RNA sequence: GUCCCUAUCGUCUAGCCUGGCCCAGGACACCGGCCUUUCACGCCGGCGACGGGGGUUCGAAUCCCCCUGGGGACGCCA
């Protein structure tokens, strides 16, 4: 056990995306590895944009990935009293002040600053005003004047220093009185005892001002570890136009959670030359020290490769369960068809996703085979009739459809027809599956079973 | 624009801290071959990188500086 306390704090304004999932995973892994605590906190201070739907979507995705939290989920929307009290405290201590500048004024100043090539930041207009007019106002945190710069040692990036002249007095409470992100994140992390903040790279710039807030509020400052961003193939920030960015979209596309976890962890982290990691491996091997410092490009092809790996090596019974919804959505019922687990086994090394597997499995469960046009014209020709009849007769004699019996049956068939195996197998494959690509003929025969196989051969003969 | 971060094959990365074992290793993708009853799997092989320039050193992917590229931040979003 250790006293490590980490957290993942998504804002519920949409689904859980790839980047967030990776951040959550890193937090989770480190907590598990060190016997620490992983806290989940929903950052819903922006009431207008936060939705229950998003909260549910995020929770679902976390569950799918297997990232269960030790504490939470906590909701910031339920903690406004605490924040209000802290704002009041800062106001009383003279560490914050009311600002009456309007949105329009600020926008204009910001634009002007940008245009003049200056860093757009609040000019402190209301900082020293002594009156307290009865007008709408926000509350700003007064940048401490006793220090020139703030430095922190990031666990991933190393020492980072920001000069205070780059900072300004940030808004900690909006006109409507609700607190803003930089304030609540500090209060919550402190109150929840978080001692290592692992979050996205995009927060590096916020960190110095948050440290100042920790100090102003009398909290101990935690450690920080900023993980690099995930980019799209064009090196731009990953977004929808690069393809699916929602974790759950990958579930819908037939990906396995262990593939997603494995992919995500290897994007920006490595352990020698190893590529394949189970969750248990990761809990044992993960470390912040081995997290890279630069942004990485999301590579769907590698994810797909991992997915095919996990399908190939996965437990067929479990895969069969996972496959059912995909079959159902194709209108395929497995009720009184062949054994689904056997069907899955025959497809494991030829499907990269559950969707592909469902497509590949469809023929097993249809009532009557429909032939692909090309396959039919090439392999189901009238002159094949004797071959099919021999097939039917010999297979009929086969007491059980198991490997060695099928083999001897085929030896006989090859003898009678004087044809090579391939000349028999391919037409039979079309008769059995409707197409030219499928698991091996013996497997298909076995999975289908004797009755179904024979009736499909008869169907083929009738079609000639 | 300003500030912060960052820089090894197309992509993810090992190596960098503690210079020589690296004319740079692995993986995905791609190409070729083998295997084979189809499709796949698998196996073997190939292609392919230290961004540029200066230093330091007997020696630099590794240390220092500059440039360039890329990303991020600059909100009454988080």
Coordinates of C-alpha atoms in Angstrom, one line a residue, chain A residues 25 39 112 119 155 158 184 198 232 277 289 291 303 309 318 324 333 359 380 440 450:
Chain A
X25 CA -5.7 4.5 -17.8
X39 CA -10.5 8.8 -7.6
X112 CA -6.1 44.8 -29.4
X119 CA 0.2 38.5 -24.9
X155 CA 7.3 14.0 -13.4
X158 CA 11.1 17.9 -15.8
X184 CA -12.4 24.2 -8.3
X198 CA -1.7 13.1 -13.9
X232 CA -4.2 12.8 -35.8
X277 CA 0.3 -6.3 -22.3
X289 CA 9.3 7.3 -15.8
X291 CA 6.1 7.8 -20.4
X303 CA -5.1 -0.7 -32.9
X309 CA -4.3 -10.4 -31.9
X318 CA -16.4 -15.1 -24.2
X324 CA -24.1 -12.1 -30.3
X333 CA -30.4 -15.7 -34.9
X359 CA -19.9 -11.2 -41.3
X380 CA -21.5 -24.4 -59.4
X440 CA -11.2 -24.7 -43.8
X450 CA -23.9 -33.6 -41.0

